[in-house]
Tab-separated table of N, CA and C in Angstrom:
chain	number	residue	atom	x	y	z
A	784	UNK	N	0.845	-1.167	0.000
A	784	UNK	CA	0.000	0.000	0.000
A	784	UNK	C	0.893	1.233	0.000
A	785	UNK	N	0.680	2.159	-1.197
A	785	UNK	CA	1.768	3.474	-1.383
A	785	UNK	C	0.400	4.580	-0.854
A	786	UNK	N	1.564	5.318	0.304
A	786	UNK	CA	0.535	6.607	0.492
A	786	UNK	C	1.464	8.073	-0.041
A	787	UNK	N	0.502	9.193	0.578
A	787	UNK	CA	1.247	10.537	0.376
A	787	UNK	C	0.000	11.127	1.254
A	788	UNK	N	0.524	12.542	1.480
A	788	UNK	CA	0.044	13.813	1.898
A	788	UNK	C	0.175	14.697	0.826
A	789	UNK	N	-1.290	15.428	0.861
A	789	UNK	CA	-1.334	16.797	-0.414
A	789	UNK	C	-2.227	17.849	0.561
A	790	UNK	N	-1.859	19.053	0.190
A	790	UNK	CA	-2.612	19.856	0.776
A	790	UNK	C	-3.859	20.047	0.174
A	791	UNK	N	-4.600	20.646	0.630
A	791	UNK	CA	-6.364	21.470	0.356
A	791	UNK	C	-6.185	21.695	1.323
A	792	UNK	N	-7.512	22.810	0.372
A	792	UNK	CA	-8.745	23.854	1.298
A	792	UNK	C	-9.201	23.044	2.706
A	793	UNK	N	-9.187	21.842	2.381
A	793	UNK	CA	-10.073	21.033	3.640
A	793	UNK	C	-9.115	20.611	4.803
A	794	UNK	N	-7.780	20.627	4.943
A	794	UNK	CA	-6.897	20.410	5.376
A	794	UNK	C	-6.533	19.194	4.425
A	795	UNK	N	-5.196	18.986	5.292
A	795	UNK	CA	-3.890	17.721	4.543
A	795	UNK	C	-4.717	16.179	4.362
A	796	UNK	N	-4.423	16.105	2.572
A	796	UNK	CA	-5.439	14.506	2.675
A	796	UNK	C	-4.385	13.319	2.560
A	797	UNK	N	-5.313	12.577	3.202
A	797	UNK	CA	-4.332	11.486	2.688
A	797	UNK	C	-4.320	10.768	1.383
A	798	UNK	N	-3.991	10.586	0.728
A	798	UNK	CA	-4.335	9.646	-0.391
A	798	UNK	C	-3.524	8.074	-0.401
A	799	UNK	N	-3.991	7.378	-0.253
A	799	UNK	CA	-3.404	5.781	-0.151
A	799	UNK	C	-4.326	4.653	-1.408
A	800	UNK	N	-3.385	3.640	-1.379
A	800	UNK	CA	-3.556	2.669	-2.660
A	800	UNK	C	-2.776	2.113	-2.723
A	801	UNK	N	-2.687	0.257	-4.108
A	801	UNK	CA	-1.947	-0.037	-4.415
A	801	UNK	C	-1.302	0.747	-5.226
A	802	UNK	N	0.173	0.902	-6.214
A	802	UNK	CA	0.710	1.760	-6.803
A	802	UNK	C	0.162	2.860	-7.597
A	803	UNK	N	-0.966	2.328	-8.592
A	803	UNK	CA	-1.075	3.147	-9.558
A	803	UNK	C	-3.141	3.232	-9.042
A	804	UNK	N	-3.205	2.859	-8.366
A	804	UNK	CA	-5.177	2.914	-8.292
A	804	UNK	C	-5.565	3.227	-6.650
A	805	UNK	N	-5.644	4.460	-6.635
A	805	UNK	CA	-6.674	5.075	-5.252
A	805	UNK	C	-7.542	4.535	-4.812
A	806	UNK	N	-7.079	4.179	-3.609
A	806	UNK	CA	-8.472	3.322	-2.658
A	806	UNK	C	-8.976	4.077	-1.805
A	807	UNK	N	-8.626	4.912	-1.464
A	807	UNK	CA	-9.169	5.857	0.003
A	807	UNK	C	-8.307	7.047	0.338
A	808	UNK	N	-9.219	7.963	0.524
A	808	UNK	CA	-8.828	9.442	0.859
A	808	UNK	C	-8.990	9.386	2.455
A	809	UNK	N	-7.852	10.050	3.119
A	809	UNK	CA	-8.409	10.671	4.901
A	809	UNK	C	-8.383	11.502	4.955
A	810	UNK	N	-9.228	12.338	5.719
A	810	UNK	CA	-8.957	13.578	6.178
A	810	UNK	C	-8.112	13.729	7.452
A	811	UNK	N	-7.810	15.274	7.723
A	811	UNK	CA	-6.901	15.260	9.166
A	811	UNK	C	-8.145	15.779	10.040
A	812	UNK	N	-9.484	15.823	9.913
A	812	UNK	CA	-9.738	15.666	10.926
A	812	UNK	C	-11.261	15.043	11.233
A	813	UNK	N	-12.356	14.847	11.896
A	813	UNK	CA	-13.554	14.305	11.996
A	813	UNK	C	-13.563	12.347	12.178
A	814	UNK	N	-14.204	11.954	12.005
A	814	UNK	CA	-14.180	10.433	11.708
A	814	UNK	C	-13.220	9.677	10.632
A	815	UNK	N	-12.829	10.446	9.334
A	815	UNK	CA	-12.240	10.468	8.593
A	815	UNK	C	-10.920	10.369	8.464
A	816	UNK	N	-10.504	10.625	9.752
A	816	UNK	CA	-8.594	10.168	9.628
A	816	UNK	C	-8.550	9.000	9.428
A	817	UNK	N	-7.464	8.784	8.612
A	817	UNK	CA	-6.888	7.771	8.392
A	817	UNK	C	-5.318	7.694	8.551
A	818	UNK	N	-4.522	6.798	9.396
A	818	UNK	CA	-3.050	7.037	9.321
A	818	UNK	C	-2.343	5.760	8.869
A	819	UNK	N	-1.400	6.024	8.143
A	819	UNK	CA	-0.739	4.775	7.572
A	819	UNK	C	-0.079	4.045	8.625
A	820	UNK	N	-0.317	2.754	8.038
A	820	UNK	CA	0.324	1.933	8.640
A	820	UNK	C	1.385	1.194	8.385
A	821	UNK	N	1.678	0.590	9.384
A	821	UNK	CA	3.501	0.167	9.383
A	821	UNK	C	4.094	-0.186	8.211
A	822	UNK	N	3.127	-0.997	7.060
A	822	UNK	CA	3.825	-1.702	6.219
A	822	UNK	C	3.185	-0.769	5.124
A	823	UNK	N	3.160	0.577	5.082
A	823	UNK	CA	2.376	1.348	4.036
A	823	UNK	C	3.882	2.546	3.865
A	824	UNK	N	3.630	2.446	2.124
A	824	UNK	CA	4.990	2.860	1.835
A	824	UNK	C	4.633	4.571	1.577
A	825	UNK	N	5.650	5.356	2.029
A	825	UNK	CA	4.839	6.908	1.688
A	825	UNK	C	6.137	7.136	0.272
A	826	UNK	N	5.026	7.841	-0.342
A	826	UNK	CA	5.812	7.686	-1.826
A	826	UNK	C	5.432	8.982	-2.299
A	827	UNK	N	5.895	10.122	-2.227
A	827	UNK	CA	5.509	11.202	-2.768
A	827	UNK	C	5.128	11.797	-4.521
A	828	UNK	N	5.528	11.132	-4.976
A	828	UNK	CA	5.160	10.730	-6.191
A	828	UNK	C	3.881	10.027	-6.596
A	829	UNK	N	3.984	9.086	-6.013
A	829	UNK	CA	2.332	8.487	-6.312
A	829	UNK	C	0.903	9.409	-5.797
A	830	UNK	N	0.160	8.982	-6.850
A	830	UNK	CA	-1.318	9.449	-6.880
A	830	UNK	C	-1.417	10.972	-7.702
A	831	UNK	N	-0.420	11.117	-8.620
A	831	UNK	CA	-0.264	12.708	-8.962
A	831	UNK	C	-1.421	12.948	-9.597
A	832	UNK	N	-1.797	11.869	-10.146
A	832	UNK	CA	-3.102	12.243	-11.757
A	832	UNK	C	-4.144	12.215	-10.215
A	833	UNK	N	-4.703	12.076	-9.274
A	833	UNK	CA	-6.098	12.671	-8.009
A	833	UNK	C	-5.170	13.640	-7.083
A	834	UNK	N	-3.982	13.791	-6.793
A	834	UNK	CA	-3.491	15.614	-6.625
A	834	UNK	C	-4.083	16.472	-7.841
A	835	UNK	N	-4.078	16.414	-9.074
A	835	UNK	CA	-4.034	17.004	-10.369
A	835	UNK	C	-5.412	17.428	-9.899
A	836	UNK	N	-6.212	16.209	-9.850
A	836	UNK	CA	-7.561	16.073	-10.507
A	836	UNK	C	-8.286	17.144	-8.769
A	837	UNK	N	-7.944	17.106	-7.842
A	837	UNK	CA	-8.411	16.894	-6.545
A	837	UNK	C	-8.178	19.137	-6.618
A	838	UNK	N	-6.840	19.456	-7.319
A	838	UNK	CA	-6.534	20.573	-7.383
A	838	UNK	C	-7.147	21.320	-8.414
A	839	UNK	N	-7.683	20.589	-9.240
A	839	UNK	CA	-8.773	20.840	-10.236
A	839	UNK	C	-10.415	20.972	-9.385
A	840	UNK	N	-10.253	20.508	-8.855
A	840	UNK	CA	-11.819	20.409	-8.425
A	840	UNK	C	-11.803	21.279	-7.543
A	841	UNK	N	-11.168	21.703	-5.950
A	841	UNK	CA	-11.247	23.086	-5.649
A	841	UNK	C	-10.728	23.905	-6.020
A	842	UNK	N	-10.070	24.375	-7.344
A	842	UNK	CA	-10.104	25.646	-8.017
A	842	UNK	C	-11.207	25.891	-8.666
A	843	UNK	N	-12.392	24.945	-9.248
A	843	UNK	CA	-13.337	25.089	-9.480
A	843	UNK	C	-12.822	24.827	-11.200
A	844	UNK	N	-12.425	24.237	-11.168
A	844	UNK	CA	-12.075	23.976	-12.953
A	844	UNK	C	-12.754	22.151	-13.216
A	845	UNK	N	-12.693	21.677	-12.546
A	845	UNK	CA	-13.143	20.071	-12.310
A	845	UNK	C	-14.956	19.814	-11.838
A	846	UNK	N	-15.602	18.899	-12.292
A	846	UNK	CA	-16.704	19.150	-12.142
A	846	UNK	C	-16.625	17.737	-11.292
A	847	UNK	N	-15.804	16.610	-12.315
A	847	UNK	CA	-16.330	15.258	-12.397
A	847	UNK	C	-14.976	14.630	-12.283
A	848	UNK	N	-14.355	13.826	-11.652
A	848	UNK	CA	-13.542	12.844	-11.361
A	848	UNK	C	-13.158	11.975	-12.261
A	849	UNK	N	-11.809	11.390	-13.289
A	849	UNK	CA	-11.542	10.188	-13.733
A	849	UNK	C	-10.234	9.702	-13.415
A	850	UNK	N	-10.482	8.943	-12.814
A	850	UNK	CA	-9.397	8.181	-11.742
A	850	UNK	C	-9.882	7.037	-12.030
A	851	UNK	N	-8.618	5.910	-12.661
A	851	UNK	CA	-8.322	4.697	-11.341
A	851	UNK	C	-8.411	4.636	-10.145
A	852	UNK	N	-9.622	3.716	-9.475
A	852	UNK	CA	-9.860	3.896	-8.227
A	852	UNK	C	-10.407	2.346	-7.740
A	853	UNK	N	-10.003	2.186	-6.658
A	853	UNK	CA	-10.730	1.025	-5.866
A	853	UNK	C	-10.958	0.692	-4.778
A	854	UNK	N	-12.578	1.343	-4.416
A	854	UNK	CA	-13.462	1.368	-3.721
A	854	UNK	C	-13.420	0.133	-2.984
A	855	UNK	N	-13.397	-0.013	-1.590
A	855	UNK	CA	-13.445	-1.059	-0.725
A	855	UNK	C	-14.913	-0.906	-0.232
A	856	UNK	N	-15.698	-2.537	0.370
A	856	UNK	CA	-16.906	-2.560	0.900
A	856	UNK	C	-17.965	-4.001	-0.107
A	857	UNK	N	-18.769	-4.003	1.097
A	857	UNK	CA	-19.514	-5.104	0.927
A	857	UNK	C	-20.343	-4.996	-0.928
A	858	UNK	N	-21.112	-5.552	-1.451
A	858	UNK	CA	-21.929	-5.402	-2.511
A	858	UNK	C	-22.751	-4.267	-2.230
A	859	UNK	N	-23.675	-4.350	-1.294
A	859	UNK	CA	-24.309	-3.673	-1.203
A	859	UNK	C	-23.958	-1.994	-0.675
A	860	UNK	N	-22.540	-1.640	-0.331
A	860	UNK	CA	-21.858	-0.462	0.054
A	860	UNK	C	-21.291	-0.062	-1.083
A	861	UNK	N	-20.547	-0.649	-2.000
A	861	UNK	CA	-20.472	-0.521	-3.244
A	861	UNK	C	-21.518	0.008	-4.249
A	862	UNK	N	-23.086	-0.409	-4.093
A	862	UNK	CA	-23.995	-0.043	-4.743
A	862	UNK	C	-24.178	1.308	-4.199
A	863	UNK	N	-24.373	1.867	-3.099
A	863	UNK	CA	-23.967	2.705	-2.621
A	863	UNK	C	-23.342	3.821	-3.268
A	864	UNK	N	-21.794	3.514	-3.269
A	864	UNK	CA	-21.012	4.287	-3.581
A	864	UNK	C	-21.177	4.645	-5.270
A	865	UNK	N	-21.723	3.242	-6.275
A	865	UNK	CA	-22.163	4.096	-7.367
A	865	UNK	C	-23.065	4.833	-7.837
A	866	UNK	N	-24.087	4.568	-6.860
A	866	UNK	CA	-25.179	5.953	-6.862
A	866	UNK	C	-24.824	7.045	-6.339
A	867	UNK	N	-23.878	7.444	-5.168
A	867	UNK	CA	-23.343	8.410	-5.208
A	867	UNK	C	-22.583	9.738	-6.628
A	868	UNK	N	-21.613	8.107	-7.011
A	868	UNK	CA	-21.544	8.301	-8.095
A	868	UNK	C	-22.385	9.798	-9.353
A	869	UNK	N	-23.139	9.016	-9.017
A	869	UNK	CA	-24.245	9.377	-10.647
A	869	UNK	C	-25.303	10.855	-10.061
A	870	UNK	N	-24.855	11.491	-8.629
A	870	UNK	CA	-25.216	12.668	-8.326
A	870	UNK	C	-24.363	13.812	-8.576
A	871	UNK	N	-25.466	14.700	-9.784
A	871	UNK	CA	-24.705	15.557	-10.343
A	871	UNK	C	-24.083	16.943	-9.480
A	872	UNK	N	-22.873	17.588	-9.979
A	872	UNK	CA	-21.819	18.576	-9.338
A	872	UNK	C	-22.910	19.915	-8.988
A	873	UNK	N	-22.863	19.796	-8.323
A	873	UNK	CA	-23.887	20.753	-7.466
A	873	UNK	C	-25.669	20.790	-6.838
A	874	UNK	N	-25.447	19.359	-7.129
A	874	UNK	CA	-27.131	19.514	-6.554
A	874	UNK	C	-26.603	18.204	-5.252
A	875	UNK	N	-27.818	18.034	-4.781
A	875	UNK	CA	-27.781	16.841	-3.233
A	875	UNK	C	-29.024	15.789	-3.342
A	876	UNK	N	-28.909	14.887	-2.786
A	876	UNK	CA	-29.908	13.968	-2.571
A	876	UNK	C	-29.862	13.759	-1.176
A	877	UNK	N	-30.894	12.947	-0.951
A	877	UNK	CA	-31.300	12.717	0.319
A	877	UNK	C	-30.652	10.997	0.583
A	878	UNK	N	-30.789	10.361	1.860
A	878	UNK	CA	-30.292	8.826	2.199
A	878	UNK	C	-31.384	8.550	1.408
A	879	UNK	N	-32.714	8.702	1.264
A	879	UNK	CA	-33.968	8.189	1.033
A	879	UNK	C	-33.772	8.266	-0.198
A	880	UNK	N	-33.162	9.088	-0.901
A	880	UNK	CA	-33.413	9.197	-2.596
A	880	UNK	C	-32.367	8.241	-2.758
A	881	UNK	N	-31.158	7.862	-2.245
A	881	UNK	CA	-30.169	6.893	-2.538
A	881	UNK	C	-30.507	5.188	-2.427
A	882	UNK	N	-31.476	5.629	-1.079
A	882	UNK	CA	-32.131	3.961	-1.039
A	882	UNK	C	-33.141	3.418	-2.178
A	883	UNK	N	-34.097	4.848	-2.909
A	883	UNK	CA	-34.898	4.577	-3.901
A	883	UNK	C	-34.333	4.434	-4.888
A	884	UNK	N	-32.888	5.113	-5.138
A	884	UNK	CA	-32.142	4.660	-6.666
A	884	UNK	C	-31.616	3.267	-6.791
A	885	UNK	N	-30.923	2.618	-5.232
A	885	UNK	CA	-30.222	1.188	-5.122
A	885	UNK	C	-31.785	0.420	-5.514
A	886	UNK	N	-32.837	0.705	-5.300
A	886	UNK	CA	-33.668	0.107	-4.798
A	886	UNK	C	-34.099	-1.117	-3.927
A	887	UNK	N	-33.688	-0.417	-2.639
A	887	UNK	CA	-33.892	-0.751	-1.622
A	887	UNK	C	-34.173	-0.007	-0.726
A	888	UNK	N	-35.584	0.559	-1.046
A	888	UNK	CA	-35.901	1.687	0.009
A	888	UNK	C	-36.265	2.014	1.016
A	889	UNK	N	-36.494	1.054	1.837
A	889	UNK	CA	-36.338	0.877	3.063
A	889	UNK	C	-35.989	0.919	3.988
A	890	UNK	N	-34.212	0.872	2.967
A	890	UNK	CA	-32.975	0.918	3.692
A	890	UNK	C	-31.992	1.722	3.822
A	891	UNK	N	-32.775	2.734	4.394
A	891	UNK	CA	-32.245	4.258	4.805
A	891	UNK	C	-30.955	4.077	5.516
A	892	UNK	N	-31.486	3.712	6.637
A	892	UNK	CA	-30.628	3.772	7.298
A	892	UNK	C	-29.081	2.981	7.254
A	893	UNK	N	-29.307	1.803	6.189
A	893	UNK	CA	-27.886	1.105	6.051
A	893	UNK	C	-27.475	1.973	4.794
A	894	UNK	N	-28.183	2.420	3.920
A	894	UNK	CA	-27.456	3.920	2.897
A	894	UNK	C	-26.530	5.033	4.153
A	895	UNK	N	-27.216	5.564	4.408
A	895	UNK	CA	-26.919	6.264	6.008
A	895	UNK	C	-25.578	5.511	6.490
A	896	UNK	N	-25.546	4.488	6.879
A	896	UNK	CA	-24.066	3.664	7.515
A	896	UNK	C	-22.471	3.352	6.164
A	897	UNK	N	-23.678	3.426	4.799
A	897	UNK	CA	-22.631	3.066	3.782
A	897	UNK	C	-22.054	4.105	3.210
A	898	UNK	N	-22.841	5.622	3.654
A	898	UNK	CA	-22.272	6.596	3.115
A	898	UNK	C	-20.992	6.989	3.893
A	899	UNK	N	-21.607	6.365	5.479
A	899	UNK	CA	-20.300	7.039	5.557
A	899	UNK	C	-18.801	5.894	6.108
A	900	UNK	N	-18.653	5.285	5.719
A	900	UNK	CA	-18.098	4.139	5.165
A	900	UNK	C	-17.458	4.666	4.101
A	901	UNK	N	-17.468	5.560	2.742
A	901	UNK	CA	-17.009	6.303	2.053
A	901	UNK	C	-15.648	5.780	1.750
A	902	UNK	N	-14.856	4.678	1.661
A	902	UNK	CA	-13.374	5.500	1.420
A	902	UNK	C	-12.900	6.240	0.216
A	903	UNK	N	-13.448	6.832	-0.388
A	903	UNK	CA	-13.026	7.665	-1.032
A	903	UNK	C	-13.781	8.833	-1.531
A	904	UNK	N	-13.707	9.687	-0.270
A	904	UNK	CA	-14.514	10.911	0.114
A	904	UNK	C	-14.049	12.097	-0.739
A	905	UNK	N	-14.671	13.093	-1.694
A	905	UNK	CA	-15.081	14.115	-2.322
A	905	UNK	C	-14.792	13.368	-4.006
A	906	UNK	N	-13.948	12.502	-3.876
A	906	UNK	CA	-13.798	11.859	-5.683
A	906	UNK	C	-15.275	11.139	-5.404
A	907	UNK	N	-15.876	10.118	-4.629
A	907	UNK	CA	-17.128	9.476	-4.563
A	907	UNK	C	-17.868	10.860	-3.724
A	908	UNK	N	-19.006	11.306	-4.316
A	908	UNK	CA	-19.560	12.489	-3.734
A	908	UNK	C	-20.148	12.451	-2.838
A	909	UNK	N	-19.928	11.399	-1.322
A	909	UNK	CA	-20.862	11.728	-0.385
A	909	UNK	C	-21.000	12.977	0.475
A	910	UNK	N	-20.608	13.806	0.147
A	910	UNK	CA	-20.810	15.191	0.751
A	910	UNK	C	-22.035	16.084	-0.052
A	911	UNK	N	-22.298	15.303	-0.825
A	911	UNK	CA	-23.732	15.882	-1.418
A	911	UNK	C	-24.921	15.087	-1.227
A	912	UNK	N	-24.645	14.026	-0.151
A	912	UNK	CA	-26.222	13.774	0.528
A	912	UNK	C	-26.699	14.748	1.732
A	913	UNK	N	-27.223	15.051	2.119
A	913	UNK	CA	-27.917	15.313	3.116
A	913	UNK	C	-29.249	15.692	3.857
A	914	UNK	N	-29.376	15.426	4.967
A	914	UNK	CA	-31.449	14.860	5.574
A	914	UNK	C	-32.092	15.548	4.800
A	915	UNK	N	-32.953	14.250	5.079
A	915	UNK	CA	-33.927	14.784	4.160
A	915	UNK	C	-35.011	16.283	4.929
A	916	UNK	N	-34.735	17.003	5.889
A	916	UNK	CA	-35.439	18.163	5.902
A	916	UNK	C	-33.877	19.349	5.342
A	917	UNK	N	-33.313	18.657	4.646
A	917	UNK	CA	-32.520	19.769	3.957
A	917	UNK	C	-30.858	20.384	4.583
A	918	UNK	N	-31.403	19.580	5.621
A	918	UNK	CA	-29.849	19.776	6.782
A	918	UNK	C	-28.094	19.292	6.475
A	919	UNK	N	-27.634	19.535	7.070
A	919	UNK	CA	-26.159	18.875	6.477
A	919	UNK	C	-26.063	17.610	8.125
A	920	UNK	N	-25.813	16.443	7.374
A	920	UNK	CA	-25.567	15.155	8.349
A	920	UNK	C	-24.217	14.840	8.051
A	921	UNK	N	-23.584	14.261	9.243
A	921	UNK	CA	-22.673	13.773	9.360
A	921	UNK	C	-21.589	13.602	8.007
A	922	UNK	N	-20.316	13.671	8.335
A	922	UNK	CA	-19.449	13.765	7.005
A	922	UNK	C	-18.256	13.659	7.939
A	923	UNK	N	-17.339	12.664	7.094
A	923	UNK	CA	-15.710	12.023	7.856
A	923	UNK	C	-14.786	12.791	8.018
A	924	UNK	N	-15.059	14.116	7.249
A	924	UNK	CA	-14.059	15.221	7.200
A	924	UNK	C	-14.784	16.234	8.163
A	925	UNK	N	-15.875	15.881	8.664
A	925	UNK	CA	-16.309	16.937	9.795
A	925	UNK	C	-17.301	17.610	8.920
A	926	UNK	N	-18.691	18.481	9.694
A	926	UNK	CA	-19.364	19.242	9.117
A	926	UNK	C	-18.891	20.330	8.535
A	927	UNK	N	-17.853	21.767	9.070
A	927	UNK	CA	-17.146	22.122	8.316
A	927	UNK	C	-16.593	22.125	7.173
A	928	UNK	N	-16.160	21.037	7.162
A	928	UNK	CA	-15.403	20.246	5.468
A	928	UNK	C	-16.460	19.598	4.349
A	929	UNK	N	-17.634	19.521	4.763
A	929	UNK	CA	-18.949	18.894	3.978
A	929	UNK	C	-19.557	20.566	3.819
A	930	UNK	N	-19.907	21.602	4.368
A	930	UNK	CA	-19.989	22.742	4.144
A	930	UNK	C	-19.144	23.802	3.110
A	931	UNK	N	-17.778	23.579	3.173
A	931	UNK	CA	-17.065	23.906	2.392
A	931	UNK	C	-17.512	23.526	0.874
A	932	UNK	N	-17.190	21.823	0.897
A	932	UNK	CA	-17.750	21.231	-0.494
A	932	UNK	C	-19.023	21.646	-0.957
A	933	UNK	N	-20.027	22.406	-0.257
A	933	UNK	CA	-21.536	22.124	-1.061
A	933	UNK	C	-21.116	23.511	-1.281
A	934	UNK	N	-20.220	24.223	-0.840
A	934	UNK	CA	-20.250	26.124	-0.944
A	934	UNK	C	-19.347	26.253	-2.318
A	935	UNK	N	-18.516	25.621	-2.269
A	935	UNK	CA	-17.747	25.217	-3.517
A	935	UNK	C	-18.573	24.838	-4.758
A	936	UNK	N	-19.518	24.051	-4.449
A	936	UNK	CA	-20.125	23.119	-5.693
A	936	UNK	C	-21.207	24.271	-6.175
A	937	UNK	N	-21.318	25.330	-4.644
A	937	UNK	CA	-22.557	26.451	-4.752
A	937	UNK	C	-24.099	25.720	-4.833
A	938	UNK	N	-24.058	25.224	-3.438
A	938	UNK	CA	-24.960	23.853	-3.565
A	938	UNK	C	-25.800	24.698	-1.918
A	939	UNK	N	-25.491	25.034	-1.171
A	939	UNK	CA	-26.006	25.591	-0.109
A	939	UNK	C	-26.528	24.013	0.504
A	940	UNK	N	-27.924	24.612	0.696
A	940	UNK	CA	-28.250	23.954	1.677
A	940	UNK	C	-29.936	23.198	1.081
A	941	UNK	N	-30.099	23.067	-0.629
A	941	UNK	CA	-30.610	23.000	-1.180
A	941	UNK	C	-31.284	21.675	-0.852
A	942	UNK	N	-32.136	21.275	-1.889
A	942	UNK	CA	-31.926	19.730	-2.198
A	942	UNK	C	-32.564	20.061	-3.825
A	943	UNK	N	-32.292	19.341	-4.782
A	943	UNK	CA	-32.570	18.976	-5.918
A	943	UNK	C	-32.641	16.971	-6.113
A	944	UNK	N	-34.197	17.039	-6.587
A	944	UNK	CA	-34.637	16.098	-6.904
A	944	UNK	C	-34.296	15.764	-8.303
C-alpha cells in the first residue's frame, strides 16, 4: 500500500492505494482520519493524476472525477457508492433518494451507515447527501469540510430532486 500527503482547502489529505489505483482518501480531521500503517509505503510521487484532478476540483475547474480507483466494501456499500456516483456537481440527494435509486428503500438507514463508510470521500460524492429536511448530516471530514464542499459546488443547503 503506497501513500502521500497533499494539501487542500479542507486540510492535509491522505491519499493511499496499491501503486497506480486510489483506494481511500483521509482527512486530518472528523471520523475520517486515516493514518498509515507500518507496512504502508509513503511515496511522494504516487497518486499525482487525483493531486491534479483533486486541485482541479477546488479551483473550481473540475466538475467530475476520472481516476483509477478502488473502492473497498460489501456489494451492497459498493452499490452505494455508485449511486453516489451518478449525483450531479452541485445539486444533493437525500439517504432516502439513494435507497430509492439502489432500490432498496427501506434501507435508509444502512445507505446512512454506507455513506459514511465512504473511502473515497469528495472523488465518490458523499458530501452531497444530506437529511432529508434539507440539513447537512454527518461527514468524515467533519461538518465544516462537507460545508465547504456544497459552498464550492454552490450547492447551499438545497436539495434537488
Amino acid at each position: 500500500m503506497y501513500y502521500r500527503y497533499i494539501p487542500s482547502p479542507v486540510g492535509r489529505l491522505l491519499l493511499g492505494g496499491p501503486i497506480s489505483t486510489l483506494a481511500m482518501i483521509g482527512f486530518p480531521k472528523g471520523k475520517g482520519i486515516i493514518y498509515p500503517k507500518d507496512d504502508w509505503v509513503q511515496d511522494d510521487s504516487a497518486f499525482k493524476q487525483a493531486e491534479d484532478q483533486l486541485n482541479e476540483y477546488f479551483e473550481g475547474e473540475r466538475q467530475q472525477f476520472d481516476l483509477k480507483m478502488r473502492p473497498s466494501g460489501t456489494p451492497f456499500q459498493l452499490s452505494v457508492l455508485a449511486a453516489l456516483q451518478e449525483i450531479p456537481f452541485g445539486q444533493t440527494r437525500t439517504y432516502r433518494d439513494i435507497a430509492e435509486r439502489i432500490g432498496r428503500p427501506k434501507a435508509v438507514r444502512a445507505v446512512g451507515a454506507a455513506n459514511g463508510r465512504n473511502p473515497l470521500p469528495i472523488v465518490i460524492p458523499c458530501h452531497r447527501v444530506i437529511g432529508a429536511d434539507g440539513t447537512l448530516t454527518g461527514f468524515g471530514g467533519g461538518l465544516p469540510a462537507k460545508s465547504f464542499l456544497l459552498d464550492l459546488e454552490s450547492v447551499g443547503l438545497s436539495h434537488a430532486s
